[in-house]
Amino acid sequence: MVLALKPFGCMPSAQSDGVQSAVINRFRDMIFLPIETSGEGEVNAHSRVQMALGEAKAKARAEFENVLKSTGKRLDDIRDYVAGHPELRRPFYHVPHRPGIAGTAAQFVAHVSDLMESKHRFWHRSRSAPFVQSGATA
């Protein structure tokens, strides 16, 4: 979603109209919301932003559901796998970007699904026994 704040009736406003047209023609699913600063009342501008956010939320939810469906897994399966692999819950864990998927949650579900199907699954750490080097003497 792109929110373009532009002054009413000045040259940069006319230029941003051309940019808006080019961007929307290239990215058909993008939400582009131009708000002119003095041409609309504050309540009207706020209402337009709220409507655009609602539309963005609906698109993100639909994308998430489509990605989850394409994996063939249930949401509970994804959650169970993540619960067993705490490194996936770290705030700075890097989720690889996939072309064609915009939402963070949808990206994460696709990534976890791949990990679940991968031959090289995350190593599940045992918390019961400490690490012991071979050949070490006490």
mmCIF file of N, CA and C in Angstrom:
data_model
loop_
_atom_site.group_PDB
_atom_site.id
_atom_site.type_symbol
_atom_site.label_atom_id
_atom_site.label_comp_id
_atom_site.label_asym_id
_atom_site.label_seq_id
_atom_site.Cartn_x
_atom_site.Cartn_y
_atom_site.Cartn_z
ATOM 1 N N MET A 1 0.851 -1.168 0.000
ATOM 2 C CA MET A 1 0.000 0.000 0.000
ATOM 3 C C MET A 1 0.893 1.227 0.000
ATOM 4 N N VAL A 2 0.589 2.167 -0.857
ATOM 5 C CA VAL A 2 1.319 3.428 -0.925
ATOM 6 C C VAL A 2 0.344 4.548 -0.592
ATOM 7 N N LEU A 3 0.730 5.374 0.371
ATOM 8 C CA LEU A 3 -0.050 6.546 0.751
ATOM 9 C C LEU A 3 0.731 7.763 0.269
ATOM 10 N N ALA A 4 0.174 8.512 -0.681
ATOM 11 C CA ALA A 4 0.844 9.680 -1.241
ATOM 12 C C ALA A 4 0.193 10.939 -0.694
ATOM 13 N N LEU A 5 0.915 11.656 0.158
ATOM 14 C CA LEU A 5 0.445 12.943 0.670
ATOM 15 C C LEU A 5 0.970 14.017 -0.264
ATOM 16 N N LYS A 6 0.063 14.819 -0.804
ATOM 17 C CA LYS A 6 0.503 15.831 -1.752
ATOM 18 C C LYS A 6 -0.254 17.131 -1.537
ATOM 19 N N PRO A 7 0.436 18.244 -1.748
ATOM 20 C CA PRO A 7 -0.228 19.541 -1.601
ATOM 21 C C PRO A 7 -1.248 19.749 -2.713
ATOM 22 N N PHE A 8 -2.319 20.424 -2.370
ATOM 23 C CA PHE A 8 -3.429 20.622 -3.309
ATOM 24 C C PHE A 8 -3.057 21.637 -4.381
ATOM 25 N N GLY A 9 -3.185 21.250 -5.646
ATOM 26 C CA GLY A 9 -3.086 22.189 -6.760
ATOM 27 C C GLY A 9 -1.710 22.713 -7.085
ATOM 28 N N CYS A 10 -0.647 22.057 -6.705
ATOM 29 C CA CYS A 10 0.673 22.564 -7.071
ATOM 30 C C CYS A 10 1.360 21.581 -8.020
ATOM 31 N N MET A 11 2.493 21.980 -8.577
ATOM 32 C CA MET A 11 3.176 21.187 -9.592
ATOM 33 C C MET A 11 3.561 19.787 -9.102
ATOM 34 N N PRO A 12 4.121 19.614 -7.903
ATOM 35 C CA PRO A 12 4.435 18.248 -7.459
ATOM 36 C C PRO A 12 3.206 17.344 -7.421
ATOM 37 N N SER A 13 2.032 17.922 -7.188
ATOM 38 C CA SER A 13 0.805 17.129 -7.187
ATOM 39 C C SER A 13 0.532 16.572 -8.581
ATOM 40 N N ALA A 14 0.719 17.393 -9.608
ATOM 41 C CA ALA A 14 0.502 16.940 -10.981
ATOM 42 C C ALA A 14 1.526 15.871 -11.363
ATOM 43 N N GLN A 15 2.768 16.026 -10.902
ATOM 44 C CA GLN A 15 3.800 15.031 -11.199
ATOM 45 C C GLN A 15 3.495 13.706 -10.510
ATOM 46 N N SER A 16 2.994 13.768 -9.292
ATOM 47 C CA SER A 16 2.697 12.521 -8.582
ATOM 48 C C SER A 16 1.531 11.779 -9.225
ATOM 49 N N ASP A 17 0.647 12.507 -9.927
ATOM 50 C CA ASP A 17 -0.432 11.834 -10.660
ATOM 51 C C ASP A 17 0.143 10.944 -11.759
ATOM 52 N N GLY A 18 1.190 11.414 -12.428
ATOM 53 C CA GLY A 18 1.853 10.608 -13.456
ATOM 54 C C GLY A 18 2.542 9.396 -12.862
ATOM 55 N N VAL A 19 3.171 9.588 -11.710
ATOM 56 C CA VAL A 19 3.824 8.475 -11.019
ATOM 57 C C VAL A 19 2.782 7.449 -10.602
ATOM 58 N N GLN A 20 1.670 7.921 -10.073
ATOM 59 C CA GLN A 20 0.594 7.018 -9.644
ATOM 60 C C GLN A 20 0.124 6.161 -10.814
ATOM 61 N N SER A 21 -0.079 6.778 -11.955
ATOM 62 C CA SER A 21 -0.544 6.043 -13.132
ATOM 63 C C SER A 21 0.463 4.970 -13.539
ATOM 64 N N ALA A 22 1.749 5.315 -13.542
ATOM 65 C CA ALA A 22 2.786 4.354 -13.932
ATOM 66 C C ALA A 22 2.871 3.192 -12.946
ATOM 67 N N VAL A 23 2.815 3.502 -11.654
ATOM 68 C CA VAL A 23 2.924 2.462 -10.627
ATOM 69 C C VAL A 23 1.727 1.522 -10.682
ATOM 70 N N ILE A 24 0.536 2.069 -10.798
ATOM 71 C CA ILE A 24 -0.673 1.234 -10.821
ATOM 72 C C ILE A 24 -0.711 0.363 -12.079
ATOM 73 N N ASN A 25 -0.225 0.891 -13.210
ATOM 74 C CA ASN A 25 -0.187 0.075 -14.429
ATOM 75 C C ASN A 25 0.799 -1.078 -14.309
ATOM 76 N N ARG A 26 1.869 -0.872 -13.574
ATOM 77 C CA ARG A 26 2.872 -1.938 -13.421
ATOM 78 C C ARG A 26 2.481 -2.948 -12.349
ATOM 79 N N PHE A 27 1.927 -2.472 -11.251
ATOM 80 C CA PHE A 27 1.549 -3.338 -10.132
ATOM 81 C C PHE A 27 0.038 -3.240 -9.942
ATOM 82 N N ARG A 28 -0.692 -4.064 -10.624
ATOM 83 C CA ARG A 28 -2.157 -3.977 -10.662
ATOM 84 C C ARG A 28 -2.825 -4.192 -9.305
ATOM 85 N N ASP A 29 -2.230 -5.002 -8.441
ATOM 86 C CA ASP A 29 -2.858 -5.303 -7.151
ATOM 87 C C ASP A 29 -2.496 -4.305 -6.057
ATOM 88 N N MET A 30 -1.644 -3.339 -6.366
ATOM 89 C CA MET A 30 -1.205 -2.385 -5.354
ATOM 90 C C MET A 30 -2.334 -1.432 -4.965
ATOM 91 N N ILE A 31 -2.360 -1.081 -3.701
ATOM 92 C CA ILE A 31 -3.306 -0.076 -3.213
ATOM 93 C C ILE A 31 -2.548 1.249 -3.179
ATOM 94 N N PHE A 32 -2.960 2.214 -3.979
ATOM 95 C CA PHE A 32 -2.317 3.527 -4.056
ATOM 96 C C PHE A 32 -3.347 4.556 -3.643
ATOM 97 N N LEU A 33 -3.077 5.262 -2.561
ATOM 98 C CA LEU A 33 -4.052 6.199 -2.018
ATOM 99 C C LEU A 33 -3.472 7.615 -1.989
ATOM 100 N N PRO A 34 -3.848 8.471 -2.941
ATOM 101 C CA PRO A 34 -3.387 9.855 -2.897
ATOM 102 C C PRO A 34 -4.281 10.696 -1.978
ATOM 103 N N ILE A 35 -3.669 11.449 -1.107
ATOM 104 C CA ILE A 35 -4.395 12.351 -0.203
ATOM 105 C C ILE A 35 -3.854 13.758 -0.435
ATOM 106 N N GLU A 36 -4.715 14.662 -0.851
ATOM 107 C CA GLU A 36 -4.304 16.052 -1.028
ATOM 108 C C GLU A 36 -4.511 16.782 0.290
ATOM 109 N N THR A 37 -3.493 17.520 0.714
ATOM 110 C CA THR A 37 -3.459 18.066 2.068
ATOM 111 C C THR A 37 -4.492 19.144 2.346
ATOM 112 N N SER A 38 -4.822 19.991 1.386
ATOM 113 C CA SER A 38 -5.776 21.048 1.718
ATOM 114 C C SER A 38 -7.082 20.947 0.942
ATOM 115 N N GLY A 39 -7.195 20.055 -0.004
ATOM 116 C CA GLY A 39 -8.405 19.927 -0.801
ATOM 117 C C GLY A 39 -9.490 19.124 -0.111
ATOM 118 N N GLU A 40 -9.142 18.363 0.888
ATOM 119 C CA GLU A 40 -10.113 17.523 1.596
ATOM 120 C C GLU A 40 -10.125 17.910 3.067
ATOM 121 N N GLY A 41 -11.226 17.680 3.679
ATOM 122 C CA GLY A 41 -11.284 17.894 5.110
ATOM 123 C C GLY A 41 -10.547 16.778 5.833
ATOM 124 N N GLU A 42 -10.164 17.059 7.054
ATOM 125 C CA GLU A 42 -9.414 16.081 7.846
ATOM 126 C C GLU A 42 -10.207 14.794 8.051
ATOM 127 N N VAL A 43 -11.493 14.919 8.314
ATOM 128 C CA VAL A 43 -12.329 13.740 8.555
ATOM 129 C C VAL A 43 -12.422 12.888 7.293
ATOM 130 N N ASN A 44 -12.577 13.540 6.136
ATOM 131 C CA ASN A 44 -12.660 12.812 4.873
ATOM 132 C C ASN A 44 -11.356 12.066 4.589
ATOM 133 N N ALA A 45 -10.218 12.728 4.799
ATOM 134 C CA ALA A 45 -8.918 12.089 4.572
ATOM 135 C C ALA A 45 -8.735 10.909 5.514
ATOM 136 N N HIS A 46 -9.105 11.097 6.778
ATOM 137 C CA HIS A 46 -8.990 10.014 7.762
ATOM 138 C C HIS A 46 -9.862 8.825 7.347
ATOM 139 N N SER A 47 -11.048 9.099 6.892
ATOM 140 C CA SER A 47 -11.962 8.044 6.458
ATOM 141 C C SER A 47 -11.398 7.279 5.265
ATOM 142 N N ARG A 48 -10.819 7.978 4.299
ATOM 143 C CA ARG A 48 -10.230 7.317 3.128
ATOM 144 C C ARG A 48 -9.064 6.427 3.523
ATOM 145 N N VAL A 49 -8.242 6.893 4.462
ATOM 146 C CA VAL A 49 -7.110 6.078 4.930
ATOM 147 C C VAL A 49 -7.621 4.833 5.643
ATOM 148 N N GLN A 50 -8.633 4.983 6.484
ATOM 149 C CA GLN A 50 -9.194 3.828 7.195
ATOM 150 C C GLN A 50 -9.767 2.802 6.217
ATOM 151 N N MET A 51 -10.438 3.264 5.177
ATOM 152 C CA MET A 51 -10.989 2.338 4.181
ATOM 153 C C MET A 51 -9.870 1.610 3.444
ATOM 154 N N ALA A 52 -8.798 2.322 3.104
ATOM 155 C CA ALA A 52 -7.672 1.695 2.405
ATOM 156 C C ALA A 52 -6.973 0.674 3.300
ATOM 157 N N LEU A 53 -6.848 0.988 4.585
ATOM 158 C CA LEU A 53 -6.247 0.028 5.514
ATOM 159 C C LEU A 53 -7.105 -1.224 5.639
ATOM 160 N N GLY A 54 -8.412 -1.048 5.649
ATOM 161 C CA GLY A 54 -9.312 -2.209 5.683
ATOM 162 C C GLY A 54 -9.151 -3.073 4.446
ATOM 163 N N GLU A 55 -9.007 -2.429 3.293
ATOM 164 C CA GLU A 55 -8.797 -3.169 2.045
ATOM 165 C C GLU A 55 -7.457 -3.908 2.074
ATOM 166 N N ALA A 56 -6.419 -3.251 2.590
ATOM 167 C CA ALA A 56 -5.101 -3.890 2.683
ATOM 168 C C ALA A 56 -5.141 -5.092 3.622
ATOM 169 N N LYS A 57 -5.846 -4.950 4.730
ATOM 170 C CA LYS A 57 -5.969 -6.054 5.684
ATOM 171 C C LYS A 57 -6.692 -7.243 5.051
ATOM 172 N N ALA A 58 -7.740 -6.976 4.297
ATOM 173 C CA ALA A 58 -8.485 -8.048 3.625
ATOM 174 C C ALA A 58 -7.613 -8.750 2.584
ATOM 175 N N LYS A 59 -6.813 -7.978 1.830
ATOM 176 C CA LYS A 59 -5.915 -8.583 0.840
ATOM 177 C C LYS A 59 -4.855 -9.439 1.523
ATOM 178 N N ALA A 60 -4.312 -8.954 2.646
ATOM 179 C CA ALA A 60 -3.299 -9.724 3.379
ATOM 180 C C ALA A 60 -3.891 -11.018 3.923
ATOM 181 N N ARG A 61 -5.095 -10.952 4.444
ATOM 182 C CA ARG A 61 -5.756 -12.153 4.974
ATOM 183 C C ARG A 61 -6.001 -13.167 3.857
ATOM 184 N N ALA A 62 -6.475 -12.695 2.705
ATOM 185 C CA ALA A 62 -6.732 -13.590 1.568
ATOM 186 C C ALA A 62 -5.432 -14.217 1.062
ATOM 187 N N GLU A 63 -4.364 -13.418 1.009
ATOM 188 C CA GLU A 63 -3.070 -13.949 0.573
ATOM 189 C C GLU A 63 -2.578 -15.021 1.541
ATOM 190 N N PHE A 64 -2.713 -14.772 2.837
ATOM 191 C CA PHE A 64 -2.303 -15.740 3.855
ATOM 192 C C PHE A 64 -3.062 -17.052 3.673
ATOM 193 N N GLU A 65 -4.374 -16.960 3.507
ATOM 194 C CA GLU A 65 -5.193 -18.166 3.331
ATOM 195 C C GLU A 65 -4.803 -18.920 2.060
ATOM 196 N N ASN A 66 -4.523 -18.199 0.979
ATOM 197 C CA ASN A 66 -4.120 -18.846 -0.274
ATOM 198 C C ASN A 66 -2.778 -19.555 -0.138
ATOM 199 N N VAL A 67 -1.821 -18.913 0.531
ATOM 200 C CA VAL A 67 -0.510 -19.536 0.724
ATOM 201 C C VAL A 67 -0.641 -20.758 1.622
ATOM 202 N N LEU A 68 -1.407 -20.641 2.698
ATOM 203 C CA LEU A 68 -1.608 -21.782 3.597
ATOM 204 C C LEU A 68 -2.250 -22.944 2.842
ATOM 205 N N LYS A 69 -3.244 -22.645 2.026
ATOM 206 C CA LYS A 69 -3.914 -23.688 1.242
ATOM 207 C C LYS A 69 -2.948 -24.331 0.250
ATOM 208 N N SER A 70 -2.083 -23.531 -0.358
ATOM 209 C CA SER A 70 -1.136 -24.059 -1.348
ATOM 210 C C SER A 70 -0.084 -24.971 -0.720
ATOM 211 N N THR A 71 0.175 -24.811 0.584
ATOM 212 C CA THR A 71 1.149 -25.682 1.252
ATOM 213 C C THR A 71 0.558 -27.050 1.555
ATOM 214 N N GLY A 72 -0.763 -27.127 1.645
ATOM 215 C CA GLY A 72 -1.407 -28.390 1.986
ATOM 216 C C GLY A 72 -1.341 -28.716 3.464
ATOM 217 N N LYS A 73 -0.994 -27.730 4.260
ATOM 218 C CA LYS A 73 -0.885 -27.937 5.705
ATOM 219 C C LYS A 73 -1.953 -27.133 6.433
ATOM 220 N N ARG A 74 -2.231 -27.563 7.657
ATOM 221 C CA ARG A 74 -3.170 -26.819 8.492
ATOM 222 C C ARG A 74 -2.379 -25.797 9.305
ATOM 223 N N LEU A 75 -3.045 -24.753 9.737
ATOM 224 C CA LEU A 75 -2.390 -23.734 10.551
ATOM 225 C C LEU A 75 -1.860 -24.339 11.844
ATOM 226 N N ASP A 76 -2.588 -25.301 12.416
ATOM 227 C CA ASP A 76 -2.120 -25.963 13.641
ATOM 228 C C ASP A 76 -0.819 -26.724 13.404
ATOM 229 N N ASP A 77 -0.638 -27.314 12.209
ATOM 230 C CA ASP A 77 0.615 -28.008 11.890
ATOM 231 C C ASP A 77 1.778 -27.021 11.872
ATOM 232 N N ILE A 78 1.560 -25.863 11.270
ATOM 233 C CA ILE A 78 2.598 -24.822 11.215
ATOM 234 C C ILE A 78 2.933 -24.361 12.630
ATOM 235 N N ARG A 79 1.911 -24.107 13.436
ATOM 236 C CA ARG A 79 2.133 -23.647 14.815
ATOM 237 C C ARG A 79 2.879 -24.687 15.641
ATOM 238 N N ASP A 80 2.530 -25.967 15.478
ATOM 239 C CA ASP A 80 3.215 -27.030 16.220
ATOM 240 C C ASP A 80 4.690 -27.102 15.839
ATOM 241 N N TYR A 81 4.986 -26.966 14.553
ATOM 242 C CA TYR A 81 6.375 -27.007 14.105
ATOM 243 C C TYR A 81 7.158 -25.826 14.686
ATOM 244 N N VAL A 82 6.560 -24.649 14.659
ATOM 245 C CA VAL A 82 7.223 -23.455 15.199
ATOM 246 C C VAL A 82 7.432 -23.600 16.706
ATOM 247 N N ALA A 83 6.467 -24.189 17.404
ATOM 248 C CA ALA A 83 6.603 -24.390 18.851
ATOM 249 C C ALA A 83 7.776 -25.310 19.169
ATOM 250 N N GLY A 84 8.066 -26.261 18.305
ATOM 251 C CA GLY A 84 9.179 -27.176 18.521
ATOM 252 C C GLY A 84 10.516 -26.645 18.052
ATOM 253 N N HIS A 85 10.532 -25.480 17.434
ATOM 254 C CA HIS A 85 11.765 -24.882 16.913
ATOM 255 C C HIS A 85 11.829 -23.417 17.343
ATOM 256 N N PRO A 86 12.314 -23.170 18.564
ATOM 257 C CA PRO A 86 12.284 -21.809 19.114
ATOM 258 C C PRO A 86 13.061 -20.781 18.293
ATOM 259 N N GLU A 87 14.028 -21.219 17.498
ATOM 260 C CA GLU A 87 14.782 -20.254 16.688
ATOM 261 C C GLU A 87 13.880 -19.545 15.678
ATOM 262 N N LEU A 88 12.770 -20.177 15.313
ATOM 263 C CA LEU A 88 11.832 -19.540 14.384
ATOM 264 C C LEU A 88 11.054 -18.403 15.042
ATOM 265 N N ARG A 89 11.053 -18.367 16.365
ATOM 266 C CA ARG A 89 10.305 -17.321 17.080
ATOM 267 C C ARG A 89 11.181 -16.141 17.472
ATOM 268 N N ARG A 90 12.446 -16.186 17.097
ATOM 269 C CA ARG A 90 13.334 -15.064 17.423
ATOM 270 C C ARG A 90 12.922 -13.843 16.609
ATOM 271 N N PRO A 91 12.951 -12.659 17.221
ATOM 272 C CA PRO A 91 12.466 -11.468 16.509
ATOM 273 C C PRO A 91 13.290 -11.099 15.279
ATOM 274 N N PHE A 92 14.565 -11.481 15.250
ATOM 275 C CA PHE A 92 15.405 -11.116 14.110
ATOM 276 C C PHE A 92 15.673 -12.301 13.186
ATOM 277 N N TYR A 93 14.850 -13.340 13.288
ATOM 278 C CA TYR A 93 14.991 -14.487 12.391
ATOM 279 C C TYR A 93 14.704 -14.023 10.967
ATOM 280 N N HIS A 94 15.583 -14.371 10.051
ATOM 281 C CA HIS A 94 15.427 -13.933 8.657
ATOM 282 C C HIS A 94 14.552 -14.915 7.891
ATOM 283 N N VAL A 95 13.434 -14.432 7.398
ATOM 284 C CA VAL A 95 12.549 -15.227 6.546
ATOM 285 C C VAL A 95 12.848 -14.831 5.106
ATOM 286 N N PRO A 96 13.261 -15.792 4.278
ATOM 287 C CA PRO A 96 13.579 -15.443 2.889
ATOM 288 C C PRO A 96 12.358 -14.909 2.142
ATOM 289 N N HIS A 97 12.599 -13.931 1.287
ATOM 290 C CA HIS A 97 11.512 -13.333 0.498
ATOM 291 C C HIS A 97 11.219 -14.195 -0.720
ATOM 292 N N ARG A 98 9.947 -14.348 -1.002
ATOM 293 C CA ARG A 98 9.506 -15.086 -2.191
ATOM 294 C C ARG A 98 8.790 -14.126 -3.124
ATOM 295 N N PRO A 99 9.168 -14.138 -4.381
ATOM 296 C CA PRO A 99 8.461 -13.288 -5.342
ATOM 297 C C PRO A 99 6.987 -13.678 -5.420
ATOM 298 N N GLY A 100 6.141 -12.676 -5.491
ATOM 299 C CA GLY A 100 4.714 -12.927 -5.621
ATOM 300 C C GLY A 100 3.976 -13.018 -4.303
ATOM 301 N N ILE A 101 4.706 -12.986 -3.182
ATOM 302 C CA ILE A 101 4.072 -12.993 -1.859
ATOM 303 C C ILE A 101 4.470 -11.700 -1.163
ATOM 304 N N ALA A 102 3.489 -10.898 -0.767
ATOM 305 C CA ALA A 102 3.773 -9.595 -0.169
ATOM 306 C C ALA A 102 3.761 -9.623 1.351
ATOM 307 N N GLY A 103 2.842 -10.355 1.949
ATOM 308 C CA GLY A 103 2.645 -10.311 3.395
ATOM 309 C C GLY A 103 3.685 -11.084 4.181
ATOM 310 N N THR A 104 4.052 -10.553 5.334
ATOM 311 C CA THR A 104 5.030 -11.192 6.206
ATOM 312 C C THR A 104 4.531 -12.534 6.718
ATOM 313 N N ALA A 105 3.285 -12.606 7.134
ATOM 314 C CA ALA A 105 2.741 -13.862 7.661
ATOM 315 C C ALA A 105 2.693 -14.924 6.570
ATOM 316 N N ALA A 106 2.317 -14.540 5.369
ATOM 317 C CA ALA A 106 2.275 -15.490 4.258
ATOM 318 C C ALA A 106 3.682 -15.970 3.906
ATOM 319 N N GLN A 107 4.658 -15.060 3.933
ATOM 320 C CA GLN A 107 6.058 -15.438 3.693
ATOM 321 C C GLN A 107 6.515 -16.460 4.734
ATOM 322 N N PHE A 108 6.164 -16.215 5.992
ATOM 323 C CA PHE A 108 6.581 -17.093 7.086
ATOM 324 C C PHE A 108 5.962 -18.481 6.937
ATOM 325 N N VAL A 109 4.683 -18.551 6.606
ATOM 326 C CA VAL A 109 4.012 -19.846 6.438
ATOM 327 C C VAL A 109 4.662 -20.635 5.301
ATOM 328 N N ALA A 110 4.959 -19.982 4.193
ATOM 329 C CA ALA A 110 5.603 -20.666 3.068
ATOM 330 C C ALA A 110 6.983 -21.181 3.472
ATOM 331 N N HIS A 111 7.727 -20.379 4.232
ATOM 332 C CA HIS A 111 9.068 -20.769 4.683
ATOM 333 C C HIS A 111 8.999 -21.958 5.635
ATOM 334 N N VAL A 112 8.122 -21.902 6.615
ATOM 335 C CA VAL A 112 7.999 -22.999 7.584
ATOM 336 C C VAL A 112 7.542 -24.267 6.878
ATOM 337 N N SER A 113 6.655 -24.153 5.927
ATOM 338 C CA SER A 113 6.215 -25.321 5.165
ATOM 339 C C SER A 113 7.396 -25.973 4.452
ATOM 340 N N ASP A 114 8.254 -25.156 3.855
ATOM 341 C CA ASP A 114 9.448 -25.700 3.201
ATOM 342 C C ASP A 114 10.363 -26.394 4.199
ATOM 343 N N LEU A 115 10.524 -25.800 5.383
ATOM 344 C CA LEU A 115 11.362 -26.424 6.412
ATOM 345 C C LEU A 115 10.782 -27.768 6.838
ATOM 346 N N MET A 116 9.474 -27.842 6.942
ATOM 347 C CA MET A 116 8.822 -29.084 7.350
ATOM 348 C C MET A 116 9.044 -30.187 6.307
ATOM 349 N N GLU A 117 9.115 -29.816 5.045
ATOM 350 C CA GLU A 117 9.282 -30.793 3.976
ATOM 351 C C GLU A 117 10.736 -31.067 3.633
ATOM 352 N N SER A 118 11.632 -30.261 4.140
ATOM 353 C CA SER A 118 13.040 -30.348 3.779
ATOM 354 C C SER A 118 13.711 -31.564 4.401
ATOM 355 N N LYS A 119 14.727 -32.071 3.709
ATOM 356 C CA LYS A 119 15.529 -33.174 4.258
ATOM 357 C C LYS A 119 16.400 -32.662 5.397
ATOM 358 N N HIS A 120 16.757 -31.405 5.326
ATOM 359 C CA HIS A 120 17.643 -30.806 6.316
ATOM 360 C C HIS A 120 16.820 -29.998 7.306
ATOM 361 N N ARG A 121 16.047 -30.677 8.076
ATOM 362 C CA ARG A 121 15.214 -29.991 9.067
ATOM 363 C C ARG A 121 16.090 -29.407 10.161
ATOM 364 N N PHE A 122 15.538 -28.421 10.859
ATOM 365 C CA PHE A 122 16.279 -27.869 11.980
ATOM 366 C C PHE A 122 16.595 -28.966 12.971
ATOM 367 N N TRP A 123 17.769 -28.915 13.539
ATOM 368 C CA TRP A 123 18.169 -29.870 14.557
ATOM 369 C C TRP A 123 17.363 -29.592 15.810
ATOM 370 N N HIS A 124 16.676 -30.599 16.306
ATOM 371 C CA HIS A 124 15.895 -30.437 17.529
ATOM 372 C C HIS A 124 16.827 -30.670 18.707
ATOM 373 N N ARG A 125 17.072 -29.653 19.469
ATOM 374 C CA ARG A 125 18.036 -29.737 20.562
ATOM 375 C C ARG A 125 17.473 -30.513 21.739
ATOM 376 N N SER A 126 18.322 -31.356 22.295
ATOM 377 C CA SER A 126 17.934 -32.097 23.493
ATOM 378 C C SER A 126 18.329 -31.267 24.701
ATOM 379 N N ARG A 127 17.404 -31.069 25.591
ATOM 380 C CA ARG A 127 17.700 -30.269 26.786
ATOM 381 C C ARG A 127 18.072 -31.153 27.971
ATOM 382 N N SER A 128 18.006 -32.477 27.775
ATOM 383 C CA SER A 128 18.218 -33.365 28.910
ATOM 384 C C SER A 128 19.689 -33.661 29.164
ATOM 385 N N ALA A 129 20.517 -33.704 28.130
ATOM 386 C CA ALA A 129 21.921 -34.069 28.330
ATOM 387 C C ALA A 129 22.821 -32.932 27.877
ATOM 388 N N PRO A 130 23.854 -32.604 28.672
ATOM 389 C CA PRO A 130 24.791 -31.558 28.267
ATOM 390 C C PRO A 130 25.691 -32.067 27.147
ATOM 391 N N PHE A 131 26.298 -31.138 26.435
ATOM 392 C CA PHE A 131 27.208 -31.477 25.350
ATOM 393 C C PHE A 131 28.490 -32.060 25.926
ATOM 394 N N VAL A 132 28.931 -33.206 25.394
ATOM 395 C CA VAL A 132 30.164 -33.852 25.851
ATOM 396 C C VAL A 132 31.024 -34.098 24.627
ATOM 397 N N GLN A 133 32.290 -33.626 24.693
ATOM 398 C CA GLN A 133 33.207 -33.844 23.587
ATOM 399 C C GLN A 133 33.740 -35.264 23.645
ATOM 400 N N SER A 134 33.924 -35.879 22.495
ATOM 401 C CA SER A 134 34.482 -37.226 22.488
ATOM 402 C C SER A 134 35.970 -37.165 22.795
ATOM 403 N N GLY A 135 36.449 -38.121 23.570
ATOM 404 C CA GLY A 135 37.858 -38.192 23.930
ATOM 405 C C GLY A 135 38.242 -37.281 25.079
ATOM 406 N N ALA A 136 37.308 -36.570 25.641
ATOM 407 C CA ALA A 136 37.622 -35.672 26.752
ATOM 408 C C ALA A 136 37.709 -36.474 28.040
ATOM 409 N N THR A 137 38.654 -36.123 28.864
ATOM 410 C CA THR A 137 38.793 -36.782 30.165
ATOM 411 C C THR A 137 38.428 -35.820 31.259
ATOM 412 N N ALA A 138 37.891 -36.366 32.312
ATOM 413 C CA ALA A 138 37.457 -35.512 33.405
ATOM 414 C C ALA A 138 38.453 -35.489 34.517
#
